[in-house]
mmCIF file of C-alpha atoms and ligand atoms in Angstrom:
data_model
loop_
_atom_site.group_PDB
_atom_site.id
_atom_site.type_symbol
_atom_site.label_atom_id
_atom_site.label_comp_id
_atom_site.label_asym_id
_atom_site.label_seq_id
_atom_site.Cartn_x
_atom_site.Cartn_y
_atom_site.Cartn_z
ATOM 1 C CA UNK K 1 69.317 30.510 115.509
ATOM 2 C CA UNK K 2 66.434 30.448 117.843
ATOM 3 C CA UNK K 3 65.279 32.909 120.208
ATOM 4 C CA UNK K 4 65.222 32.407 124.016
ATOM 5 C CA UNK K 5 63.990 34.568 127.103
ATOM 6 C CA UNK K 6 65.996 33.722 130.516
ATOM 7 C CA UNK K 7 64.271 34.668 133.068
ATOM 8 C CA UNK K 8 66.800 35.356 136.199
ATOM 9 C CA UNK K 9 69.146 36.061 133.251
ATOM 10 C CA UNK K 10 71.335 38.679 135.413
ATOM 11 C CA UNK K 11 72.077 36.466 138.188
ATOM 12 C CA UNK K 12 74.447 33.820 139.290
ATOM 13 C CA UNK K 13 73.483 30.757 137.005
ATOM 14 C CA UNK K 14 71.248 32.663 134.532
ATOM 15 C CA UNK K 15 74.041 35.039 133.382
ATOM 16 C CA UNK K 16 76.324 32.035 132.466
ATOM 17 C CA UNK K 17 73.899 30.366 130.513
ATOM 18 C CA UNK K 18 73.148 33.741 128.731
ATOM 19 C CA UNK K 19 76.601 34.321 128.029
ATOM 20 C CA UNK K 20 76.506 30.832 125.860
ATOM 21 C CA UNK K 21 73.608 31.647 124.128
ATOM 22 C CA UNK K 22 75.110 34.770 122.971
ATOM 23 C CA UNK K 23 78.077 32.851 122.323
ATOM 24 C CA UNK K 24 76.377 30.391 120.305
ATOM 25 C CA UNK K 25 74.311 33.005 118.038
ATOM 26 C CA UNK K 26 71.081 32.851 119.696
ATOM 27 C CA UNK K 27 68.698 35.812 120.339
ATOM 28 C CA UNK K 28 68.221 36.178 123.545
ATOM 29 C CA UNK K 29 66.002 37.980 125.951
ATOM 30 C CA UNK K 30 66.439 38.509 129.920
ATOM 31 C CA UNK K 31 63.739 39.455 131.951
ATOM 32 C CA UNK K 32 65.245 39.991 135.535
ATOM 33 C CA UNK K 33 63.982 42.389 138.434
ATOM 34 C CA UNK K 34 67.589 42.786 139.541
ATOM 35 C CA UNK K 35 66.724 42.122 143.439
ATOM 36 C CA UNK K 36 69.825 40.242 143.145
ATOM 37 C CA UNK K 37 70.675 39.944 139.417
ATOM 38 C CA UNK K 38 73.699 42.669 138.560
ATOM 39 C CA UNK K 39 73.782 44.259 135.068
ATOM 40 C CA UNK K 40 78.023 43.630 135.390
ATOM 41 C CA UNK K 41 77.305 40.082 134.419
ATOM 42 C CA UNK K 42 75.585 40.686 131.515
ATOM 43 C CA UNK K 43 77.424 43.653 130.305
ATOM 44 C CA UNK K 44 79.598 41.224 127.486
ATOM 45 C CA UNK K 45 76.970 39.796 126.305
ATOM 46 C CA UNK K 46 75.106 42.901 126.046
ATOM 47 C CA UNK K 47 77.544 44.479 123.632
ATOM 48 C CA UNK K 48 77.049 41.988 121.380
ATOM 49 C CA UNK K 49 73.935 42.963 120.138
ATOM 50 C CA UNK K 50 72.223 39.951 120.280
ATOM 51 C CA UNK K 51 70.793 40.429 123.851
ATOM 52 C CA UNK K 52 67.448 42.584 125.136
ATOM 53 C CA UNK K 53 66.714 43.101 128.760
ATOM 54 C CA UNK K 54 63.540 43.613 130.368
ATOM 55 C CA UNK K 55 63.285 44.977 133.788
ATOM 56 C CA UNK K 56 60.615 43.486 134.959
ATOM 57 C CA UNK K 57 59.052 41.111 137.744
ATOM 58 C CA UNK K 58 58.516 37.445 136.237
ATOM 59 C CA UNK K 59 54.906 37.294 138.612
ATOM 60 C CA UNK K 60 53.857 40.125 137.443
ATOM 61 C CA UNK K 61 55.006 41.055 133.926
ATOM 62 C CA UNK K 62 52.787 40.642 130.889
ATOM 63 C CA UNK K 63 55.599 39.833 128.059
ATOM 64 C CA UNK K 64 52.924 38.930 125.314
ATOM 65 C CA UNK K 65 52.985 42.616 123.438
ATOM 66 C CA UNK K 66 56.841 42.725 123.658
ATOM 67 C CA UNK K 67 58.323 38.981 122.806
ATOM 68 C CA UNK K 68 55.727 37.171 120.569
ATOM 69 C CA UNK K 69 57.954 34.909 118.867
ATOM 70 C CA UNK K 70 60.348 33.518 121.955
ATOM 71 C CA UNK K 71 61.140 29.232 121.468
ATOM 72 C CA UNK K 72 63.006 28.847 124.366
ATOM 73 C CA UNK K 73 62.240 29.645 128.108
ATOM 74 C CA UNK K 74 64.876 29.028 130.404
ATOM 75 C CA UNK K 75 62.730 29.823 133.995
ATOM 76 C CA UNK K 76 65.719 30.548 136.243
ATOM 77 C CA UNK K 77 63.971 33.608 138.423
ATOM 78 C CA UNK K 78 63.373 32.732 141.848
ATOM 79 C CA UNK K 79 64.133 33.000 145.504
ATOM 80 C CA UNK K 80 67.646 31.155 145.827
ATOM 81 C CA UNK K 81 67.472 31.490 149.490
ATOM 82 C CA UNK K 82 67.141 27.776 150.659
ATOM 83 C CA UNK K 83 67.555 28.857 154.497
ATOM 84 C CA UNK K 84 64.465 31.605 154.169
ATOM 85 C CA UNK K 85 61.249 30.485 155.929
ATOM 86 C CA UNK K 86 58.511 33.081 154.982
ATOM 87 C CA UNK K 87 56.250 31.108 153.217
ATOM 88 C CA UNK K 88 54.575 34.040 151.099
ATOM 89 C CA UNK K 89 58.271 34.752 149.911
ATOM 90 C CA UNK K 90 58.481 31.416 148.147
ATOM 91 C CA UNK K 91 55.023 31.021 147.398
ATOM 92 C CA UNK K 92 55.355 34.036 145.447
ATOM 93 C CA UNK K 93 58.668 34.163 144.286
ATOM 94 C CA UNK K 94 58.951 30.326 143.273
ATOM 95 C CA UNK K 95 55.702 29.037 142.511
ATOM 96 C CA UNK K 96 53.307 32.230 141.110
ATOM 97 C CA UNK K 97 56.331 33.748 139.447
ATOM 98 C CA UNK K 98 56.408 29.977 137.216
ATOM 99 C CA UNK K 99 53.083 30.130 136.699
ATOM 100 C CA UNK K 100 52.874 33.807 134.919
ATOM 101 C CA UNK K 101 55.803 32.055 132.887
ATOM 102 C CA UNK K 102 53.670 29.263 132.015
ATOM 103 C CA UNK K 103 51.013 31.477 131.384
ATOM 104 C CA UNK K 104 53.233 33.664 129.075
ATOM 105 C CA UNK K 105 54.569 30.289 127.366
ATOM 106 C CA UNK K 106 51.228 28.843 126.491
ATOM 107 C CA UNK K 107 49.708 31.920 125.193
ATOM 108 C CA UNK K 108 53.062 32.737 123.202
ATOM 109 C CA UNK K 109 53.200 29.514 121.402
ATOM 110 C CA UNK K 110 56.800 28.901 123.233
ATOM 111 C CA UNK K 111 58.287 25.353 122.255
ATOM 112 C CA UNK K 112 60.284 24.108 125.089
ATOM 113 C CA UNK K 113 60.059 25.088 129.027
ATOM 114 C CA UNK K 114 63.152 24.981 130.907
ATOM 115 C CA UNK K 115 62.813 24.598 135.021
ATOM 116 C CA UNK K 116 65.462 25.621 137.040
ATOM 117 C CA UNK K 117 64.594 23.508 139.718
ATOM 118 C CA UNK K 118 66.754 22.191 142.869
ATOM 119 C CA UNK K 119 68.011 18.692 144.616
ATOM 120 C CA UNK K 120 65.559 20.150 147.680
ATOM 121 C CA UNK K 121 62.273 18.351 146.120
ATOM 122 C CA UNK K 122 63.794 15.064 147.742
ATOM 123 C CA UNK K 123 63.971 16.226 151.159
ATOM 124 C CA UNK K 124 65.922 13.502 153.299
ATOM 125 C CA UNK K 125 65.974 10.689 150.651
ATOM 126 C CA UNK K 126 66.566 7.629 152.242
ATOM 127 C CA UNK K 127 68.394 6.387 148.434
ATOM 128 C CA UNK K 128 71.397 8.220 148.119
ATOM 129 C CA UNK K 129 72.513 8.698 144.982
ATOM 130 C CA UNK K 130 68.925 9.900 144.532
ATOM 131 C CA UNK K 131 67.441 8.997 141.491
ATOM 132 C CA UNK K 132 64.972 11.008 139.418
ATOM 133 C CA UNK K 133 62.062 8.110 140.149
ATOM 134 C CA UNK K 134 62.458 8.333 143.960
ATOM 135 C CA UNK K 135 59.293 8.796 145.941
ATOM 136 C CA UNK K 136 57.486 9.931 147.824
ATOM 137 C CA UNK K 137 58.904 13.412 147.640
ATOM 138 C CA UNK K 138 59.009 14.550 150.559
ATOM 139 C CA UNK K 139 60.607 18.093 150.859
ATOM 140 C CA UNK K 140 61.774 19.508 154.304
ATOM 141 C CA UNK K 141 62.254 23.345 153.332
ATOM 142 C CA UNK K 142 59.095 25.787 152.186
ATOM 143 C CA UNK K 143 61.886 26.178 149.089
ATOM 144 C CA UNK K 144 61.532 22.754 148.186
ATOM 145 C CA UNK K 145 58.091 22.303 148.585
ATOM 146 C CA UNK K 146 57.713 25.827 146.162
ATOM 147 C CA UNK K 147 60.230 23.901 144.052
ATOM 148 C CA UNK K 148 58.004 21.077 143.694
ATOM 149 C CA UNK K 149 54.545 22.268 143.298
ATOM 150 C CA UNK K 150 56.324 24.915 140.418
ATOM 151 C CA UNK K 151 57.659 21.224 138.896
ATOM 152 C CA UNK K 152 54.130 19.892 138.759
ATOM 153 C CA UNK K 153 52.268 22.664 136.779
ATOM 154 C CA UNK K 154 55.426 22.826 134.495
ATOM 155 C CA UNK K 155 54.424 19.252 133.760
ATOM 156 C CA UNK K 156 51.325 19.721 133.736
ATOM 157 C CA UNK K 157 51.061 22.300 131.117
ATOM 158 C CA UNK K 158 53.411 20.401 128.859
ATOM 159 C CA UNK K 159 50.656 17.394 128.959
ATOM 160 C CA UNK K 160 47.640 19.633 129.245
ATOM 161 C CA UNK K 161 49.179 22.405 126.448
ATOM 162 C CA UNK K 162 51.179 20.716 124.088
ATOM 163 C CA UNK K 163 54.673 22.000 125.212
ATOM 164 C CA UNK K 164 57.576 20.299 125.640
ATOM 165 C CA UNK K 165 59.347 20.917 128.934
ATOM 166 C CA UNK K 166 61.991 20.033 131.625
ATOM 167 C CA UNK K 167 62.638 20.139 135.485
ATOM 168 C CA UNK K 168 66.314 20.435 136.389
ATOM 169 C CA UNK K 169 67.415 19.220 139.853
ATOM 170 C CA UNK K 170 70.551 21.376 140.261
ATOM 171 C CA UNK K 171 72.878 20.193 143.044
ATOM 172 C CA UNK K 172 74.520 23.060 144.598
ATOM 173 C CA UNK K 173 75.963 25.269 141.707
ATOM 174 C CA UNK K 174 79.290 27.145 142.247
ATOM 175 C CA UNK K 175 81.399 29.270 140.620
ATOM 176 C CA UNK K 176 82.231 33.041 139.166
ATOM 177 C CA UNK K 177 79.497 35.662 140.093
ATOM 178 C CA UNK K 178 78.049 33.546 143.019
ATOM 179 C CA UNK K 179 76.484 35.437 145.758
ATOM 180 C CA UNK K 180 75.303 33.382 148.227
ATOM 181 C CA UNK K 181 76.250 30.053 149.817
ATOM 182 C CA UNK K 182 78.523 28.403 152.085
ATOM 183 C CA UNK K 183 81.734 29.106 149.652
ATOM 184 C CA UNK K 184 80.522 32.938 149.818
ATOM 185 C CA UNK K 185 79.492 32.713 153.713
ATOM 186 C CA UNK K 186 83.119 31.015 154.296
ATOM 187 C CA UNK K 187 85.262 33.695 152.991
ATOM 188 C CA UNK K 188 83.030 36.474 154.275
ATOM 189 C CA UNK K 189 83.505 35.874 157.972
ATOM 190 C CA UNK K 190 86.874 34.647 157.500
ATOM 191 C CA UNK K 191 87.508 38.279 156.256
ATOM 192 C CA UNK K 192 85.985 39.645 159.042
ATOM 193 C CA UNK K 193 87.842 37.224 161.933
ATOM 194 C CA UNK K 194 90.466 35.418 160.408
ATOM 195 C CA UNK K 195 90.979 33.503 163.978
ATOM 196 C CA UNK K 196 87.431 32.301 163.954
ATOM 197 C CA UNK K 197 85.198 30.525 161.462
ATOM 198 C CA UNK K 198 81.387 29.671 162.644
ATOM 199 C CA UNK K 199 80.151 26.495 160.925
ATOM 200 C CA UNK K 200 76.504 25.964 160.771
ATOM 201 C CA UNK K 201 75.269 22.817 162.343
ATOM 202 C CA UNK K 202 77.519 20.099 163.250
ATOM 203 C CA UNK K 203 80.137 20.299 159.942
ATOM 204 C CA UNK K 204 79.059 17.126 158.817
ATOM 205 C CA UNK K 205 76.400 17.750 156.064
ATOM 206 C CA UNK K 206 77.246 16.125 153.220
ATOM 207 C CA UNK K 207 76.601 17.723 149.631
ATOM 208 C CA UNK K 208 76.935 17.374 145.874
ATOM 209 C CA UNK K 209 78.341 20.555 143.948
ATOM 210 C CA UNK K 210 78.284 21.217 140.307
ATOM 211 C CA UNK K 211 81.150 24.185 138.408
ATOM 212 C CA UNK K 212 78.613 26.836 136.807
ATOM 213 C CA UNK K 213 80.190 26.073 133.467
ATOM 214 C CA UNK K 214 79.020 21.988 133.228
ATOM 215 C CA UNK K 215 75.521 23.256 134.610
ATOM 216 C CA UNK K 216 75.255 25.452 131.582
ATOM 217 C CA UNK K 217 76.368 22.559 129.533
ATOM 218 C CA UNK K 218 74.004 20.160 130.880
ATOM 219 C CA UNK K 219 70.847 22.567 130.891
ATOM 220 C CA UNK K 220 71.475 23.187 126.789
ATOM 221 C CA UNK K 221 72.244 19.013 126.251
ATOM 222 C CA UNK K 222 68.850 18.773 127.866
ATOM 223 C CA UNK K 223 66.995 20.875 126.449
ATOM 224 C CA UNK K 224 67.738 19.544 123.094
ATOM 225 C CA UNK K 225 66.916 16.405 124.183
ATOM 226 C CA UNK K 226 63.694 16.939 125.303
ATOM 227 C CA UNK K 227 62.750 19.261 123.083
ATOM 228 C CA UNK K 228 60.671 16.438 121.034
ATOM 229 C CA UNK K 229 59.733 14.156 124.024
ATOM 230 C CA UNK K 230 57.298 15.952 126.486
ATOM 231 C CA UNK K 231 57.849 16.491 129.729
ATOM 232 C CA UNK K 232 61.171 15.073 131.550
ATOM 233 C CA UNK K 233 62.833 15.586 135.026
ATOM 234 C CA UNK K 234 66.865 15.394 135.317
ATOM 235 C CA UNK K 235 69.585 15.718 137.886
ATOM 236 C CA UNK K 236 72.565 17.337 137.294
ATOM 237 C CA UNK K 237 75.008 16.815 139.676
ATOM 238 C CA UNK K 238 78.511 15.302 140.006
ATOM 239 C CA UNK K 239 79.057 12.168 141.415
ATOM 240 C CA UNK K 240 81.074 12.965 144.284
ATOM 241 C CA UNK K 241 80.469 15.247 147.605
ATOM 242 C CA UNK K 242 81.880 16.913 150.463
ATOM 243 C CA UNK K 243 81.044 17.501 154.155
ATOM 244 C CA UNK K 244 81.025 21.621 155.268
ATOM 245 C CA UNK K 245 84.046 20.546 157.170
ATOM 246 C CA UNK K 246 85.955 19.698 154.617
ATOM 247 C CA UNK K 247 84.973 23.135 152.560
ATOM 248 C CA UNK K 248 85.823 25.102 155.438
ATOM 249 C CA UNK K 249 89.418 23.625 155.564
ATOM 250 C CA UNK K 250 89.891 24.337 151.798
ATOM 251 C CA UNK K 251 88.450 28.091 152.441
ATOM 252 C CA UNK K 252 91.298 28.479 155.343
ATOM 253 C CA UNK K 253 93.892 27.106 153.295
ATOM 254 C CA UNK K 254 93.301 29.192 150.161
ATOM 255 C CA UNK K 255 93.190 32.003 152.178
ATOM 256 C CA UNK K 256 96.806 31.068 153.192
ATOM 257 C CA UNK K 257 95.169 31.693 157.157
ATOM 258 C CA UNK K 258 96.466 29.317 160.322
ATOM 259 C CA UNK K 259 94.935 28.830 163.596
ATOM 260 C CA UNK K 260 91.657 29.054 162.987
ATOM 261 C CA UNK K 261 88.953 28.251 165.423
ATOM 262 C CA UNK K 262 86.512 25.787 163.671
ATOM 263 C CA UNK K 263 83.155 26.893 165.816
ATOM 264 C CA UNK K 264 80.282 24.152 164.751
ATOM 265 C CA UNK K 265 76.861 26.100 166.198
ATOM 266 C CA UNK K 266 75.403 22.243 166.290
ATOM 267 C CA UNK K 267 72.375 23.347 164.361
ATOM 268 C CA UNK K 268 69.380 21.771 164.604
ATOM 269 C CA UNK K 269 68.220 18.319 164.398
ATOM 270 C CA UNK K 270 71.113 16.275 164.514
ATOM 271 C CA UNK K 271 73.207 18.939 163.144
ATOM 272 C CA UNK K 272 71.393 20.296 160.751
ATOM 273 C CA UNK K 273 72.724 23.808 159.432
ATOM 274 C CA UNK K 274 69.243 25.051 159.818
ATOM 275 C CA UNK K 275 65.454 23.787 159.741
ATOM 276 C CA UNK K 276 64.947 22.813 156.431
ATOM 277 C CA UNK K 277 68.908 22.199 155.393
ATOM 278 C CA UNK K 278 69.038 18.490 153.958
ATOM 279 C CA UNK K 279 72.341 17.285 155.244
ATOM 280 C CA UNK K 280 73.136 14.127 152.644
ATOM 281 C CA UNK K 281 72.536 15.010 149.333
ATOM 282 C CA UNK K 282 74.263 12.814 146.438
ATOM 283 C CA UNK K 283 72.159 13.123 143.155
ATOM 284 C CA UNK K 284 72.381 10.149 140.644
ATOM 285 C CA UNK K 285 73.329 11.205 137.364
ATOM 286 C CA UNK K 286 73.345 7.865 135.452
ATOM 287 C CA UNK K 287 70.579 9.145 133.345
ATOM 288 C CA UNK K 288 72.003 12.730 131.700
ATOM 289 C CA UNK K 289 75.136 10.543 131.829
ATOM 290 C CA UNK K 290 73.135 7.924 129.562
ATOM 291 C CA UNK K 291 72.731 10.822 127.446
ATOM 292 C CA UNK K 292 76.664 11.654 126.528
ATOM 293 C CA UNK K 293 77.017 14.550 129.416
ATOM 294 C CA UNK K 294 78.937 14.346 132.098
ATOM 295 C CA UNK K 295 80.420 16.580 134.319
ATOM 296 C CA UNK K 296 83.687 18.068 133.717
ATOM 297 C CA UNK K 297 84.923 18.728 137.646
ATOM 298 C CA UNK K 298 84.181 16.522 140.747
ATOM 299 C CA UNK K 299 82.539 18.683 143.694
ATOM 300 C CA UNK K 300 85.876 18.793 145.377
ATOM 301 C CA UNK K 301 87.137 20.529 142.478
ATOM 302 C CA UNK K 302 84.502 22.559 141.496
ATOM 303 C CA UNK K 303 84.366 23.511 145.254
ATOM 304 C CA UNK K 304 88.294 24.481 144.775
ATOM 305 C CA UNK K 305 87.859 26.792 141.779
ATOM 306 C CA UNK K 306 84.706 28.274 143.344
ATOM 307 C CA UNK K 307 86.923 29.656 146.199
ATOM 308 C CA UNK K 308 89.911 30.769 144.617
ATOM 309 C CA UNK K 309 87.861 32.705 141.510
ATOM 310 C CA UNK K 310 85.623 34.138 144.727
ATOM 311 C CA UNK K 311 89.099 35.247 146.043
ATOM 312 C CA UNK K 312 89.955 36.895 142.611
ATOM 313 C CA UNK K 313 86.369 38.535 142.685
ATOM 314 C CA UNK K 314 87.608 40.314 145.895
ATOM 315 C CA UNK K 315 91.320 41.555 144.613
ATOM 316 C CA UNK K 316 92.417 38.745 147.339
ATOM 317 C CA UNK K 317 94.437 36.709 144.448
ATOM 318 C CA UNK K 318 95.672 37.292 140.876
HETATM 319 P P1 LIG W 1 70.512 34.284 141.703
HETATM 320 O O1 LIG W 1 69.876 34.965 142.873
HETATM 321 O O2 LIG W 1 71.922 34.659 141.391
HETATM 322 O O3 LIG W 1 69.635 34.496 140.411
HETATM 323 C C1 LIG W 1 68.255 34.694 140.440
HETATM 324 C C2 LIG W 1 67.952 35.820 139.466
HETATM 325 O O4 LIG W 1 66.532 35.987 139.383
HETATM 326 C C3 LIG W 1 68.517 37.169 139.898
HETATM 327 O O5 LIG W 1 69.082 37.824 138.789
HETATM 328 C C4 LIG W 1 67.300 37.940 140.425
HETATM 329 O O6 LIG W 1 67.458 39.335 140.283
HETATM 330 C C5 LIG W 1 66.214 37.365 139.543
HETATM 331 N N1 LIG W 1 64.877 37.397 140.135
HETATM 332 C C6 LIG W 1 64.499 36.967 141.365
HETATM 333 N N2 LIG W 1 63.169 37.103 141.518
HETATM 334 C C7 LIG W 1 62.700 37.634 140.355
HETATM 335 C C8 LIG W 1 61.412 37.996 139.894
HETATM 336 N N3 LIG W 1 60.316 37.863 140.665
HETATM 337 N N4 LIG W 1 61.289 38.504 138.646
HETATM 338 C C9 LIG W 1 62.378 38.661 137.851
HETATM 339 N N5 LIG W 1 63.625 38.316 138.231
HETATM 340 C C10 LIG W 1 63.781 37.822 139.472
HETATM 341 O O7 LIG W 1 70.361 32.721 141.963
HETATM 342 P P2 LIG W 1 71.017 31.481 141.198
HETATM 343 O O8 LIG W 1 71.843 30.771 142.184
HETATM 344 O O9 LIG W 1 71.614 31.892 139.915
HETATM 345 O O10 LIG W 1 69.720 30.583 140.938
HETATM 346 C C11 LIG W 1 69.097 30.528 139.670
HETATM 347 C C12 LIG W 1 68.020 29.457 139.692
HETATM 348 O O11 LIG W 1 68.598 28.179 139.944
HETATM 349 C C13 LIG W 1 66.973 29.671 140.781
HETATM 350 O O12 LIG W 1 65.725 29.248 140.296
HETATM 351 C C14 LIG W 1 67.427 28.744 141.879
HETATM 352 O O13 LIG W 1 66.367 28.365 142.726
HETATM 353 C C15 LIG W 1 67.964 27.579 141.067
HETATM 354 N N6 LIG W 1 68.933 26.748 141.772
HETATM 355 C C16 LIG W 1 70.129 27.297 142.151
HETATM 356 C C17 LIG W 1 71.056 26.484 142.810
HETATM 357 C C18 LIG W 1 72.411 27.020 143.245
HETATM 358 O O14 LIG W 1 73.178 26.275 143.852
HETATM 359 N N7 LIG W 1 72.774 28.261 142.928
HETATM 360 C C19 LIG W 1 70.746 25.142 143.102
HETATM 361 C C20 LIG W 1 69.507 24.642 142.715
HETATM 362 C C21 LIG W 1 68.619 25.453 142.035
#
């Protein structure tokens, strides 16, 4: 079985994907700083055996000495935080952090690079469903701009260094173990005023969502696709989406609550959540589909199952 290192491997996507390595035999290696990683969701696949973890920060950390003979990089460390606007924090976090990986991959001989990258390098696409040849990428958020320049020197070091890599455009992921996000912000402030629920921009933005478990499945179908082929850039998405309205009413009515006070702030813009929030995004998917995946839940459901397993996170449902 080969051997992979997920970086970000104790967080929300990473730890799912590291759980189906494990699963699947591999030896695997996470190499997380834990700023918002928890050990809790690695713990299973920890007992197995089959799973090392590094403390360590992926700018920073020189891996060479310690994992020499690693195939597989899954790059999922980063700052999530679409709505943060220090630019230093993403410069850092997003686009040095993939270039020590890079660095690390080249001079370790790994085989295949795996970019968890993000719907945000399209900005306000004037094609929706976005496809992956859509240009000129313009992103609006310093997180989508990190995004980006961290998807050009992954390609570039597949061309320049004889690698074979990919750049994942994730729509928004939900699901188990999620900490942040409009599901997450929902319930939150519902629990603390269950008369009043505040509603970032004008409740209209529009957005694709992907369940945790067909992201997984779609980041190891392409990977082994690629894995002969270069460089290649994919969405994974579904092929619906949903307006923050429309979450918020299924977040009041799993919460069994009545009467409450839908308070849109307006945002910014038009109604933009916040400077840099992309309100329509719809990825097109026709070419992973192309490739024999496709997702197993529509937004709306994945959306659904996101807030009720949040709910049994909390003791809130059985
Ligand atoms: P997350 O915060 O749950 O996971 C990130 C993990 O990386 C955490 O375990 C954190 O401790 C670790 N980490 C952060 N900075 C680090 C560093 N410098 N060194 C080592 N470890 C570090 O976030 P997530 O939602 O699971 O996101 C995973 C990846 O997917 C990120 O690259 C994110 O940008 C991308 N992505 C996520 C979504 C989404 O909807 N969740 C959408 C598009 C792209």
């Amino acid at each position: 079985m080969p051997s992979a290192l997920v970086t970000g491997g104790a967080g929300f996507i990473g730890s799912h994907l590291v759980d189906r390595l494990v699963e699947e035999g591999w030896n695997v290696t996470v190499l997380d700083n834990f700023s918002t990683g928890r050990f809790e969701n690695i713990a299973n696949a920890f007992k197995t055996g089959r799973l090392r973890i590094i403390i360590g920060d992926a700018k920073t950390v020189d891996l060479l000495s310690e994992e020499g003979n690693v195939e597989y990089v899954f790059h999922f460390a980063a700052n999530p935080d679409v709505r943060e606007t220090s630019p230093s924090i993403h410069f850092q976090e997003n686009v040095v952090a993939t270039f020590n990986m890079l660095e690390y991959a080249r001079k370790a001989g790994v085989r295949m690079f795996v970019f968890a990258s993000s719907s945000t390098v399209y900005g306000d696409a004037s094609k929706i469903p976005t496809p992956e040849e859509y240009g000129p990428l313009k992103p609006i958020s310093l997180y989508g701009a990190a995004k980006l320049a961290a998807e050009g020197l992954v390609s570039s070091y597949c061309y320049t260094f004889g690698m074979s890599g990919v750049s994942l455009r994730l729509a928004n992921v939900v699901g188990p173990r999620l900490t942040h996000g409009v599901v997450h912000d929902f319930i939150n402030k519902l629990l603390q005023n269950p008369g009043r629920l505040e509603i970032l921009g004008d409740g209209s933005q529009r957005k694709s969502y992907i369940w945790v478990g067909d992201c997984v499945e779609a980041v190891l179908h392409v990977s082994r696709l690629v894995e002969a082929s270069g460089y290649e850039v994919y969405n994974i998405g579904s092929d619906d989406w949903v307006t923050v309205s429309e979450i918020a009413d299924m977040v009041i009515e799993s919460m069994g609550l009545s009467s409450v006070e839908k308070v849109f702030t307006g945002g910014v813009e038009n109604g933009r959540g916040w400077i840099g929030d992309v309100k329509l995004m719809n990825l097109d998917i026709s070419r992973i589909k192309a490739t024999g995946w496709r997702p197993r839940h529509t937004s709306r459901e994945a959306v659904k199952l996101s807030i009720e397993e949040r709910l049994r996170e909390l003791g809130l449902k059985s």
